[in-house]
Tab-separated table of C-alpha atoms and ligand atoms in Angstrom:
chain	number	residue	atom	x	y	z
A	1	MET	CA	-64.013	5.146	14.089
A	2	VAL	CA	-62.284	3.838	17.186
A	3	ARG	CA	-64.482	0.756	17.064
A	4	TYR	CA	-62.426	-0.652	14.196
A	5	LEU	CA	-59.256	-0.530	16.286
A	6	ASN	CA	-57.198	-3.680	16.473
A	7	LYS	CA	-59.885	-6.017	15.200
A	8	PHE	CA	-57.099	-7.302	12.980
A	9	LEU	CA	-55.090	-8.826	15.766
A	10	PHE	CA	-56.044	-12.317	14.657
A	11	SER	CA	-54.868	-11.977	11.031
A	12	ARG	CA	-51.317	-11.279	9.902
A	13	ALA	CA	-50.407	-7.799	8.670
A	14	MET	CA	-49.975	-7.786	4.911
A	15	ASN	CA	-48.076	-5.426	2.626
A	16	ILE	CA	-50.524	-3.832	0.239
A	17	ALA	CA	-50.170	-1.397	-2.663
A	18	ILE	CA	-53.153	0.675	-3.718
A	19	VAL	CA	-52.739	2.031	-7.222
A	20	GLY	CA	-55.007	5.031	-7.782
A	21	SER	CA	-55.719	7.050	-4.632
A	22	GLY	CA	-59.096	8.547	-5.483
A	23	TYR	CA	-62.472	8.032	-3.797
A	24	VAL	CA	-62.133	4.236	-3.872
A	25	GLY	CA	-58.374	3.821	-3.536
A	26	LEU	CA	-57.901	6.228	-0.652
A	27	VAL	CA	-60.775	4.759	1.344
A	28	THR	CA	-59.670	1.179	0.580
A	29	GLY	CA	-56.046	1.863	1.539
A	30	THR	CA	-56.980	3.712	4.711
A	31	CYS	CA	-59.389	1.006	5.825
A	32	PHE	CA	-56.854	-1.765	5.164
A	33	ALA	CA	-54.354	0.209	7.280
A	34	GLU	CA	-56.989	0.489	9.999
A	35	LEU	CA	-57.259	-3.300	9.865
A	36	GLY	CA	-53.542	-3.467	10.667
A	37	ASN	CA	-51.920	-3.831	7.249
A	38	ASN	CA	-49.019	-1.829	5.836
A	39	VAL	CA	-50.362	0.161	2.909
A	40	ILE	CA	-48.683	2.195	0.177
A	41	CYS	CA	-51.117	4.403	-1.748
A	42	VAL	CA	-49.840	5.370	-5.192
A	43	ASP	CA	-51.091	7.998	-7.608
A	44	VAL	CA	-49.796	9.641	-10.768
A	45	ASP	CA	-51.258	12.928	-9.546
A	46	LYS	CA	-48.267	14.575	-7.806
A	47	ASP	CA	-50.413	17.293	-6.287
A	48	LYS	CA	-52.732	14.726	-4.673
A	49	ILE	CA	-49.806	12.784	-3.180
A	50	SER	CA	-48.088	15.935	-1.958
A	51	LYS	CA	-51.325	17.045	-0.252
A	52	LEU	CA	-51.707	13.622	1.387
A	53	ASN	CA	-48.123	13.730	2.608
A	54	ASN	CA	-48.901	17.114	4.154
A	55	ASN	CA	-52.031	15.779	5.867
A	56	VAL	CA	-54.367	17.566	3.452
A	57	ILE	CA	-57.127	15.189	2.314
A	58	PRO	CA	-57.965	15.877	-1.335
A	59	ILE	CA	-61.586	14.646	-1.167
A	60	TYR	CA	-64.402	15.100	1.308
A	61	GLU	CA	-65.595	11.807	2.752
A	62	PRO	CA	-67.062	11.625	6.270
A	63	GLY	CA	-64.626	10.053	8.764
A	64	LEU	CA	-61.802	9.631	6.262
A	65	GLU	CA	-59.516	12.419	7.456
A	66	GLU	CA	-59.704	11.189	11.026
A	67	LEU	CA	-58.951	7.600	9.982
A	68	ILE	CA	-55.972	8.640	7.818
A	69	LYS	CA	-54.479	10.634	10.693
A	70	LYS	CA	-54.992	7.737	13.072
A	71	ASN	CA	-53.246	5.240	10.792
A	72	ARG	CA	-50.524	7.519	9.449
A	73	LYS	CA	-47.773	5.121	10.611
A	74	ARG	CA	-49.118	2.265	8.511
A	75	LEU	CA	-49.984	4.436	5.490
A	76	LYS	CA	-47.537	5.761	2.901
A	77	PHE	CA	-48.335	8.008	-0.057
A	78	THR	CA	-46.126	8.023	-3.135
A	79	THR	CA	-45.930	8.514	-6.882
A	80	ASP	CA	-43.335	5.744	-7.110
A	81	LEU	CA	-45.385	2.862	-8.529
A	82	LYS	CA	-42.400	0.564	-9.070
A	83	LYS	CA	-41.224	0.764	-5.477
A	84	ALA	CA	-44.783	0.179	-4.235
A	85	ILE	CA	-45.116	-2.939	-6.414
A	86	LYS	CA	-41.816	-4.362	-5.214
A	87	GLU	CA	-42.680	-3.864	-1.568
A	88	SER	CA	-46.179	-5.379	-1.739
A	89	GLU	CA	-47.704	-8.808	-1.843
A	90	ILE	CA	-51.166	-7.652	-2.881
A	91	ILE	CA	-51.675	-4.873	-5.421
A	92	PHE	CA	-55.106	-3.289	-5.712
A	93	ILE	CA	-55.868	-1.551	-9.004
A	94	CYS	CA	-58.177	1.358	-8.102
A	95	VAL	CA	-57.603	3.662	-11.075
A	96	GLY	CA	-60.433	5.340	-12.948
A	97	THR	CA	-62.315	3.556	-15.735
A	98	PRO	CA	-64.020	6.591	-17.296
A	99	PRO	CA	-66.344	6.328	-20.282
A	100	LYS	CA	-64.883	6.666	-23.777
A	101	GLU	CA	-66.882	8.635	-26.338
A	102	ASN	CA	-68.739	5.481	-27.415
A	103	GLY	CA	-69.714	4.697	-23.797
A	104	GLU	CA	-67.298	1.781	-23.337
A	105	ALA	CA	-65.037	1.857	-20.277
A	106	ASP	CA	-61.596	3.286	-20.986
A	107	LEU	CA	-59.258	0.586	-19.688
A	108	SER	CA	-55.997	2.264	-20.637
A	109	TYR	CA	-55.261	3.256	-17.007
A	110	VAL	CA	-55.806	-0.362	-15.921
A	111	GLU	CA	-53.514	-1.627	-18.692
A	112	ASN	CA	-50.775	0.873	-17.770
A	113	VAL	CA	-50.752	-0.444	-14.224
A	114	ALA	CA	-50.768	-4.090	-15.387
A	115	LEU	CA	-47.751	-3.464	-17.613
A	116	ALA	CA	-45.840	-1.726	-14.831
A	117	ILE	CA	-46.533	-4.666	-12.522
A	118	ALA	CA	-45.302	-7.147	-15.153
A	119	GLU	CA	-42.098	-5.215	-15.605
A	120	VAL	CA	-41.269	-4.820	-11.940
A	121	MET	CA	-42.564	-7.788	-9.946
A	122	ASP	CA	-39.857	-10.158	-8.788
A	123	SER	CA	-41.863	-12.334	-6.386
A	124	TYR	CA	-45.388	-13.788	-6.195
A	125	LYS	CA	-48.099	-11.085	-6.323
A	126	ILE	CA	-51.853	-10.972	-6.210
A	127	ILE	CA	-53.185	-8.324	-8.557
A	128	VAL	CA	-56.683	-7.278	-7.556
A	129	GLU	CA	-59.089	-5.451	-9.863
A	130	LYS	CA	-61.058	-3.129	-7.612
A	131	SER	CA	-61.926	-0.639	-10.329
A	132	THR	CA	-65.214	-1.338	-12.058
A	133	VAL	CA	-64.303	-3.146	-15.269
A	134	PRO	CA	-66.115	-5.020	-18.052
A	135	VAL	CA	-66.342	-8.800	-17.892
A	136	GLU	CA	-63.210	-10.414	-19.407
A	137	THR	CA	-60.913	-7.629	-18.142
A	138	GLY	CA	-59.394	-10.062	-15.631
A	139	GLU	CA	-58.398	-12.355	-18.484
A	140	LYS	CA	-56.856	-9.444	-20.377
A	141	VAL	CA	-54.968	-8.164	-17.341
A	142	ALA	CA	-53.616	-11.686	-16.724
A	143	LYS	CA	-52.558	-12.017	-20.374
A	144	SER	CA	-50.806	-8.625	-20.394
A	145	ILE	CA	-48.893	-9.471	-17.240
A	146	LYS	CA	-47.987	-12.945	-18.538
A	147	ASP	CA	-46.794	-11.532	-21.869
A	148	TYR	CA	-44.556	-8.924	-20.200
A	149	ASN	CA	-43.554	-10.911	-17.097
A	150	VAL	CA	-39.883	-9.843	-17.105
A	151	HIS	CA	-38.795	-11.906	-14.074
A	152	ASN	CA	-41.117	-14.819	-14.937
A	153	VAL	CA	-42.649	-15.029	-11.470
A	154	ASP	CA	-45.971	-16.504	-10.339
A	155	PHE	CA	-48.952	-14.240	-9.926
A	156	ASP	CA	-52.729	-14.376	-9.585
A	157	VAL	CA	-55.373	-11.962	-10.817
A	158	VAL	CA	-58.405	-11.497	-8.579
A	159	SER	CA	-61.601	-9.516	-9.131
A	160	ASN	CA	-62.816	-7.800	-5.965
A	161	PRO	CA	-65.369	-5.165	-7.023
A	162	GLU	CA	-66.081	-2.312	-4.633
A	163	PHE	CA	-69.615	-1.422	-3.543
A	164	LEU	CA	-68.912	1.530	-1.241
A	165	ARG	CA	-71.037	4.650	-1.672
A	166	GLU	CA	-69.517	8.109	-1.627
A	167	GLY	CA	-70.805	9.920	1.452
A	168	SER	CA	-70.655	6.789	3.627
A	169	ALA	CA	-67.609	5.125	2.060
A	170	VAL	CA	-65.645	4.334	5.223
A	171	ASP	CA	-68.576	2.738	6.953
A	172	ASP	CA	-69.567	0.869	3.790
A	173	PHE	CA	-66.037	-0.504	3.442
A	174	MET	CA	-65.894	-1.616	7.060
A	175	HIS	CA	-69.408	-3.091	7.104
A	176	PRO	CA	-70.175	-4.279	3.588
A	177	ASP	CA	-73.340	-6.275	2.869
A	178	ARG	CA	-71.046	-8.736	1.136
A	179	ILE	CA	-67.507	-9.048	-0.159
A	180	VAL	CA	-67.228	-10.467	-3.653
A	181	ILE	CA	-64.000	-12.206	-4.595
A	182	GLY	CA	-63.535	-13.714	-8.019
A	183	CYS	CA	-60.421	-15.840	-8.103
A	184	GLU	CA	-59.213	-19.011	-9.702
A	185	THR	CA	-56.499	-20.474	-7.461
A	186	GLU	CA	-56.584	-21.793	-3.898
A	187	ARG	CA	-53.448	-19.789	-3.095
A	188	ALA	CA	-55.087	-16.446	-3.940
A	189	LYS	CA	-58.366	-17.462	-2.314
A	190	LYS	CA	-56.625	-18.254	0.978
A	191	ILE	CA	-54.766	-14.926	1.088
A	192	MET	CA	-57.817	-12.858	0.120
A	193	LYS	CA	-59.898	-14.662	2.723
A	194	GLU	CA	-57.315	-13.896	5.380
A	195	LEU	CA	-57.080	-10.251	4.310
A	196	TYR	CA	-60.813	-9.733	4.716
A	197	SER	CA	-61.198	-11.948	7.787
A	198	PRO	CA	-61.410	-9.009	10.264
A	199	LEU	CA	-64.585	-7.824	8.525
A	200	LYS	CA	-67.519	-9.850	9.714
A	201	SER	CA	-69.357	-9.809	6.385
A	202	PRO	CA	-70.224	-12.713	4.113
A	203	ILE	CA	-67.619	-13.425	1.447
A	204	ILE	CA	-68.844	-14.707	-1.877
A	205	PHE	CA	-66.195	-16.535	-3.865
A	206	THR	CA	-66.825	-16.772	-7.599
A	207	ASP	CA	-64.931	-17.111	-10.833
A	208	ILE	CA	-63.455	-13.841	-12.117
A	209	LYS	CA	-66.025	-13.235	-14.856
A	210	SER	CA	-68.966	-13.640	-12.484
A	211	ALA	CA	-67.428	-11.181	-10.004
A	212	GLU	CA	-66.979	-8.649	-12.800
A	213	ILE	CA	-70.606	-9.041	-13.865
A	214	ILE	CA	-71.875	-8.819	-10.261
A	215	LYS	CA	-70.596	-5.233	-10.083
A	216	HIS	CA	-72.204	-4.032	-13.317
A	217	ALA	CA	-75.412	-5.938	-12.575
A	218	SER	CA	-75.657	-4.424	-9.056
A	219	ASN	CA	-75.218	-0.850	-10.205
A	220	SER	CA	-77.579	-1.339	-13.135
A	221	PHE	CA	-80.236	-2.834	-10.880
A	222	LEU	CA	-80.028	0.133	-8.504
A	223	ALA	CA	-80.176	2.569	-11.426
A	224	ALA	CA	-83.246	0.681	-12.673
A	225	LYS	CA	-84.918	0.988	-9.280
A	226	ILE	CA	-84.387	4.766	-9.321
A	227	SER	CA	-85.731	5.130	-12.862
A	228	PHE	CA	-88.683	2.891	-12.009
A	229	ILE	CA	-89.790	5.088	-9.120
A	230	ASN	CA	-89.242	8.209	-11.228
A	231	ALA	CA	-91.464	6.764	-13.961
A	232	ILE	CA	-94.130	6.079	-11.327
A	233	ALA	CA	-93.665	9.657	-10.023
A	234	ASN	CA	-94.439	10.968	-13.494
A	235	ILE	CA	-97.649	8.919	-13.562
A	236	CYS	CA	-98.530	10.180	-10.062
A	237	GLU	CA	-98.132	13.761	-11.232
A	238	LEU	CA	-100.423	13.195	-14.187
A	239	ALA	CA	-102.989	11.318	-12.103
A	240	GLY	CA	-102.846	13.626	-9.060
A	241	ALA	CA	-101.515	10.907	-6.721
A	242	ASP	CA	-98.707	11.221	-4.160
A	243	ILE	CA	-95.432	9.410	-5.003
A	244	GLU	CA	-94.294	9.470	-1.364
A	245	LYS	CA	-97.323	7.427	-0.319
A	246	VAL	CA	-96.952	5.159	-3.328
A	247	ALA	CA	-93.255	4.518	-2.567
A	248	GLU	CA	-94.126	3.743	1.040
A	249	GLY	CA	-96.822	1.341	-0.062
A	250	ILE	CA	-94.503	-0.416	-2.494
A	251	GLY	CA	-91.487	-0.374	-0.172
A	252	PHE	CA	-93.164	-2.192	2.688
A	253	ASP	CA	-93.216	-5.278	0.500
A	254	ARG	CA	-90.084	-7.111	1.650
A	255	ARG	CA	-89.511	-8.461	-1.842
A	256	ILE	CA	-89.106	-4.863	-3.035
A	257	GLY	CA	-87.762	-2.867	-0.058
A	258	ARG	CA	-87.925	0.903	0.567
A	259	ASN	CA	-84.299	1.721	-0.355
A	260	PHE	CA	-83.718	3.434	-3.698
A	261	LEU	CA	-87.386	4.318	-4.073
A	262	ASN	CA	-86.885	8.069	-3.659
A	263	ALA	CA	-88.365	9.958	-6.578
A	264	GLY	CA	-86.329	12.941	-7.731
A	265	ILE	CA	-84.276	14.299	-10.576
A	266	GLY	CA	-82.488	11.011	-11.142
A	267	TYR	CA	-79.089	9.518	-10.487
A	268	GLY	CA	-75.706	11.056	-11.286
A	269	GLY	CA	-72.150	10.569	-10.052
A	270	PHE	CA	-69.159	8.681	-11.360
A	271	CYS	CA	-70.738	5.219	-11.168
A	272	PHE	CA	-74.357	4.702	-12.225
A	273	PRO	CA	-74.346	6.719	-15.484
A	274	LYS	CA	-71.062	5.333	-16.779
A	275	ASP	CA	-71.597	1.789	-15.518
A	276	ALA	CA	-75.078	1.518	-17.056
A	277	GLU	CA	-73.692	2.810	-20.353
A	278	ALA	CA	-70.716	0.442	-20.185
A	279	PHE	CA	-72.978	-2.528	-19.379
A	280	ILE	CA	-75.110	-1.774	-22.450
A	281	ARG	CA	-71.918	-1.779	-24.568
A	282	ILE	CA	-70.672	-5.000	-22.932
A	283	ALA	CA	-73.999	-6.742	-23.662
A	284	GLU	CA	-73.918	-5.411	-27.221
A	285	LYS	CA	-70.485	-6.979	-27.774
A	286	PHE	CA	-71.928	-10.345	-26.798
A	287	GLY	CA	-74.836	-9.777	-29.212
A	288	TYR	CA	-77.446	-8.897	-26.569
A	289	ASN	CA	-79.571	-5.757	-26.890
A	290	PHE	CA	-80.068	-4.545	-23.297
A	291	LYS	CA	-83.276	-2.604	-24.015
A	292	LEU	CA	-84.284	-2.527	-20.354
A	293	LEU	CA	-81.146	-0.628	-19.368
A	294	ARG	CA	-81.503	1.763	-22.297
A	295	ALA	CA	-84.975	2.650	-21.018
A	296	VAL	CA	-83.534	3.185	-17.524
A	297	GLN	CA	-81.066	5.693	-18.956
A	298	GLU	CA	-83.675	7.455	-21.045
A	299	ILE	CA	-85.967	7.939	-18.045
A	300	ASN	CA	-83.025	9.249	-16.025
A	301	ASN	CA	-81.980	11.758	-18.682
A	302	ASN	CA	-85.558	12.981	-19.134
A	303	GLN	CA	-85.965	13.446	-15.412
A	304	ARG	CA	-83.407	16.294	-15.336
A	305	LYS	CA	-84.673	17.817	-18.568
A	306	ASN	CA	-88.236	17.807	-17.256
A	307	PHE	CA	-87.108	19.357	-13.999
A	308	ALA	CA	-85.441	22.240	-15.843
A	309	LYS	CA	-88.671	22.646	-17.868
A	310	LYS	CA	-90.692	22.699	-14.640
A	311	ILE	CA	-88.553	25.569	-13.358
A	312	GLU	CA	-88.903	27.417	-16.642
A	313	LYS	CA	-92.664	26.914	-16.707
A	314	SER	CA	-93.143	28.123	-13.155
A	315	LEU	CA	-91.176	31.320	-13.832
A	316	TRP	CA	-92.812	31.937	-17.233
A	317	ILE	CA	-89.995	34.192	-18.507
A	318	VAL	CA	-86.628	32.913	-17.284
A	319	LYS	CA	-84.481	35.626	-18.865
A	320	GLY	CA	-83.242	38.047	-16.229
A	321	LYS	CA	-84.698	36.098	-13.296
A	322	THR	CA	-82.508	35.096	-10.352
A	323	ILE	CA	-82.589	31.454	-9.306
A	324	GLY	CA	-81.095	30.251	-6.028
A	325	VAL	CA	-79.799	26.686	-6.267
A	326	LEU	CA	-79.294	24.579	-3.144
A	327	GLY	CA	-76.995	21.607	-3.640
A	328	LEU	CA	-74.466	20.988	-6.397
A	329	SER	CA	-72.814	17.641	-5.586
A	330	PHE	CA	-74.412	14.584	-7.195
A	331	LYS	CA	-75.581	13.408	-3.772
A	332	PRO	CA	-75.301	14.594	-0.162
A	333	ASN	CA	-72.178	14.123	2.011
A	334	THR	CA	-69.727	14.261	-0.868
A	335	ASP	CA	-67.889	16.967	-2.807
A	336	ASP	CA	-68.042	14.894	-6.007
A	337	MET	CA	-69.411	16.802	-8.995
A	338	ARG	CA	-68.896	14.109	-11.630
A	339	PHE	CA	-72.054	13.709	-13.748
A	340	ALA	CA	-74.012	15.726	-11.165
A	341	PRO	CA	-77.569	16.661	-12.260
A	342	SER	CA	-76.846	20.240	-11.096
A	343	ILE	CA	-74.521	20.700	-14.098
A	344	ASP	CA	-77.213	20.017	-16.718
A	345	ILE	CA	-79.910	21.911	-14.830
A	346	ILE	CA	-77.853	25.055	-14.205
A	347	THR	CA	-76.449	25.049	-17.737
A	348	GLU	CA	-79.965	24.815	-19.181
A	349	LEU	CA	-81.245	27.679	-16.992
A	350	GLN	CA	-78.245	29.838	-17.901
A	351	LYS	CA	-78.945	29.171	-21.573
A	352	GLU	CA	-82.416	30.622	-21.012
A	353	GLY	CA	-80.862	33.735	-19.464
A	354	ALA	CA	-81.281	33.032	-15.719
A	355	LYS	CA	-78.854	34.442	-13.152
A	356	ILE	CA	-77.728	31.637	-10.839
A	357	LYS	CA	-76.788	31.918	-7.176
A	358	ALA	CA	-75.743	28.620	-5.639
A	359	TYR	CA	-74.737	27.061	-2.358
A	360	ASP	CA	-73.406	23.613	-1.502
A	361	PRO	CA	-71.838	22.627	1.848
A	362	LYS	CA	-68.840	20.801	0.312
A	363	ALA	CA	-68.820	20.833	-3.502
A	364	MET	CA	-68.387	24.527	-4.361
A	365	GLU	CA	-64.616	24.371	-4.891
A	366	LYS	CA	-65.009	21.546	-7.408
A	367	ALA	CA	-68.109	23.190	-8.952
A	368	LYS	CA	-66.219	26.425	-9.636
A	369	SER	CA	-64.107	24.792	-12.329
A	370	ILE	CA	-67.197	23.326	-14.033
A	371	LEU	CA	-69.992	25.877	-13.625
A	372	LYS	CA	-69.027	29.410	-14.626
A	373	ASN	CA	-70.983	32.677	-14.177
A	374	VAL	CA	-72.512	31.417	-10.971
A	375	VAL	CA	-72.564	33.501	-7.794
A	376	TYR	CA	-71.312	31.053	-5.150
A	377	CYS	CA	-72.867	31.878	-1.781
A	378	SER	CA	-71.625	31.237	1.739
A	379	ASN	CA	-74.904	29.811	3.055
A	380	PRO	CA	-78.404	28.808	1.870
A	381	TYR	CA	-79.940	32.125	2.957
A	382	ASP	CA	-77.518	34.071	0.778
A	383	ALA	CA	-78.552	31.905	-2.160
A	384	ALA	CA	-82.224	32.628	-1.459
A	385	LYS	CA	-81.712	36.396	-1.094
A	386	ASP	CA	-83.429	38.330	-3.910
A	387	SER	CA	-84.208	35.115	-5.803
A	388	ASP	CA	-87.322	34.611	-7.900
A	389	ALA	CA	-87.184	30.887	-7.175
A	390	LEU	CA	-85.299	28.568	-4.880
A	391	VAL	CA	-84.402	25.239	-6.444
A	392	ILE	CA	-83.365	22.182	-4.425
A	393	VAL	CA	-81.046	19.899	-6.353
A	394	THR	CA	-79.221	17.869	-3.656
A	395	GLU	CA	-80.867	16.640	-0.456
A	396	TRP	CA	-78.242	17.742	2.107
A	397	ASN	CA	-79.630	17.437	5.630
A	398	GLU	CA	-79.034	21.109	6.389
A	399	PHE	CA	-81.564	22.084	3.705
A	400	LYS	CA	-84.239	20.063	5.482
A	401	GLU	CA	-83.866	22.303	8.538
A	402	LEU	CA	-83.979	25.738	6.927
A	403	ASP	CA	-85.934	28.551	8.540
A	404	LEU	CA	-88.569	28.891	5.829
A	405	LYS	CA	-89.974	32.118	7.306
A	406	ARG	CA	-86.554	33.699	6.987
A	407	ILE	CA	-86.123	32.320	3.473
A	408	LYS	CA	-89.471	33.775	2.410
A	409	SER	CA	-88.675	37.190	3.840
A	410	MET	CA	-85.478	37.298	1.756
A	411	MET	CA	-86.794	36.086	-1.589
A	412	LYS	CA	-88.293	38.280	-4.297
A	413	HIS	CA	-90.997	35.721	-4.889
A	414	PRO	CA	-91.934	32.782	-2.615
A	415	LEU	CA	-91.416	29.860	-4.969
A	416	ILE	CA	-89.618	26.605	-4.097
A	417	ILE	CA	-89.007	23.962	-6.728
A	418	ASP	CA	-87.796	20.842	-4.974
A	419	GLY	CA	-86.093	18.142	-7.042
A	420	ARG	CA	-85.638	15.827	-4.040
A	421	ASN	CA	-88.961	16.069	-2.164
A	422	ILE	CA	-87.263	17.134	1.057
A	423	TYR	CA	-90.291	18.985	2.485
A	424	LYS	CA	-93.841	18.052	3.320
A	425	PRO	CA	-95.995	20.113	0.920
A	426	GLU	CA	-98.353	21.229	3.718
A	427	ASP	CA	-95.427	22.643	5.778
A	428	VAL	CA	-94.158	24.762	2.898
A	429	LYS	CA	-97.666	25.857	1.957
A	430	LYS	CA	-98.279	26.998	5.532
A	431	GLU	CA	-95.380	29.422	5.142
A	432	GLY	CA	-96.971	30.923	2.036
A	433	PHE	CA	-94.794	29.407	-0.689
A	434	THR	CA	-95.751	27.987	-4.018
A	435	TYR	CA	-94.143	24.568	-3.805
A	436	ILE	CA	-93.448	22.369	-6.780
A	437	SER	CA	-91.916	18.953	-6.176
A	438	ILE	CA	-91.678	15.556	-7.875
A	439	GLY	CA	-94.730	13.321	-8.289
A	440	ARG	CA	-96.881	15.148	-5.727
A	441	GLY	CA	-98.737	17.825	-7.645
A	442	GLU	CA	-98.360	21.555	-7.143
A	443	VAL	CA	-99.206	23.330	-3.861
A	444	HIS	CA	-100.155	27.025	-3.779
B	501	NAD	P1	-60.946	8.667	-8.958
B	501	NAD	O1	-60.879	9.415	-10.227
B	501	NAD	O2	-61.391	9.397	-7.730
B	501	NAD	O3	-59.532	7.995	-8.635
B	501	NAD	C1	-58.741	7.357	-9.577
B	501	NAD	C2	-57.297	7.748	-9.307
B	501	NAD	O4	-56.414	6.936	-10.101
B	501	NAD	C3	-56.974	9.197	-9.641
B	501	NAD	O5	-56.470	9.837	-8.491
B	501	NAD	C4	-55.895	9.085	-10.735
B	501	NAD	O6	-54.955	10.120	-10.688
B	501	NAD	C5	-55.291	7.734	-10.430
B	501	NAD	N1	-54.539	7.099	-11.513
B	501	NAD	C6	-54.847	7.011	-12.826
B	501	NAD	N2	-53.890	6.311	-13.488
B	501	NAD	C7	-52.976	5.924	-12.568
B	501	NAD	C8	-51.773	5.172	-12.625
B	501	NAD	N3	-51.329	4.659	-13.769
B	501	NAD	N4	-51.087	4.976	-11.485
B	501	NAD	C9	-51.537	5.489	-10.329
B	501	NAD	N5	-52.673	6.210	-10.211
B	501	NAD	C10	-53.382	6.421	-11.309
B	501	NAD	O7	-61.918	7.428	-9.234
B	501	NAD	P2	-62.765	6.593	-8.159
B	501	NAD	O8	-64.073	7.261	-7.946
B	501	NAD	O9	-61.923	6.280	-7.019
B	501	NAD	O10	-63.054	5.276	-9.003
B	501	NAD	C11	-62.048	4.327	-9.253
B	501	NAD	C12	-62.691	3.058	-9.792
B	501	NAD	O11	-63.566	2.501	-8.796
B	501	NAD	C13	-63.571	3.261	-11.013
B	501	NAD	O12	-63.486	2.126	-11.829
B	501	NAD	C14	-64.972	3.373	-10.438
B	501	NAD	O13	-65.967	3.003	-11.357
B	501	NAD	C15	-64.892	2.374	-9.304
B	501	NAD	N6	-65.827	2.612	-8.207
B	501	NAD	C16	-66.063	3.901	-7.789
B	501	NAD	C17	-66.922	4.109	-6.710
B	501	NAD	C18	-67.212	5.508	-6.249
B	501	NAD	O14	-68.179	5.668	-5.490
B	501	NAD	N7	-66.442	6.503	-6.649
B	501	NAD	C19	-67.526	3.025	-6.067
B	501	NAD	C20	-67.240	1.724	-6.496
B	501	NAD	C21	-66.375	1.537	-7.570
């Protein structure tokens, strides 16, 4: 992390408020402090702010704790939104935009912040949408602030969607492929350009609506790539081909690329599922039926259901059997359990009467409040002990290096069902396991 130090020397330090100190807000605020700015991170969650003030980091994100400690002098944590607004020139809205029951994004948290800004601001402010929001939200935020602008001061609304990935968020923020800034005045453009100038990444300036659509289009495209390779994996399974070879063969084509061509049990997390759903609703409002994205979602949902069926089929009678589950978080290197495939898969197996033992390196605390009647284990070997099957749900690196001999000696029955294709079938077979994975046929 030291390599980021003092890169900012050539741009002026700015006063920034980050409203919403979750996965995006906390990383954004910390990284802006690392770039030399004075940052106030705000949250309504008193417990989160109190933890942060006591140097306890409420989320797991590689490198974040270290970077917060290093920049503690330039970082403040508070629940006092009004004070943070007053003291800042740029206000980043990083609150959640969770799905409503009908799949649309719930923008009430964004509106609450906009109204607070309108009430309090007494000098020029740039209000930046960093949360993922539907196209036209910028217009609505600007209108709300204008309508309630108590001190009648100038302001600009900017859309600056965030593309960081949980698990590598700090590095993604510091080295983004691109920075997208949707803004409509030269004044805001100049300040935003200066703010991001220490990062040596291309900046794409657009109008606000285009920036908003870039975010939904990017996430939907990536979700589509995952569902595409999973559909091909299903064909491979039926035809007796090997999806790993097929993905390699496709991925070498530079027009396609190898990233996001990993067959598995599909995407989860706080972004892809809700953003795809929200984008379908946005398109619908404009009168466009986004059938392609609906198919992407359907394939993704079926992928988990089919995986649970695979487990059930391989055990024949599930009732009373013990299943060891490795990995609970929606992806490796995060403790985030939101929309994690493990939730659906474990719930389905429990419904069929299975006893679940589970291990995850970082997500067990969060999982405990979601998944009940699970025996949470202290390591992968404990989860395998006396199990009739070992199921791999999240591809944490430590699972790739397990001592399979030891695992086999502890299990009741040597069966591995791998939802992330982390092993070579021949290696597992050599150890005497039955190995079932995705798109590669069964190995006995
Ligand atoms: P999060 O739930 O981790 O954090 C949101 C925070 O906002 C919470 O701590 C909540 O208490 C706080 N909050 C809500 N209302 C508030 C208010 N009025 N004032 C102050 N704080 C308030 O969510 P997140 O994962 O950080 O996502 C935030 C936004 O960024 C979402 O729109 C999401 O789609 C988008 N996004 C997320 C990621 C990701 O990987 N998590 C990546 C890119 C974009």
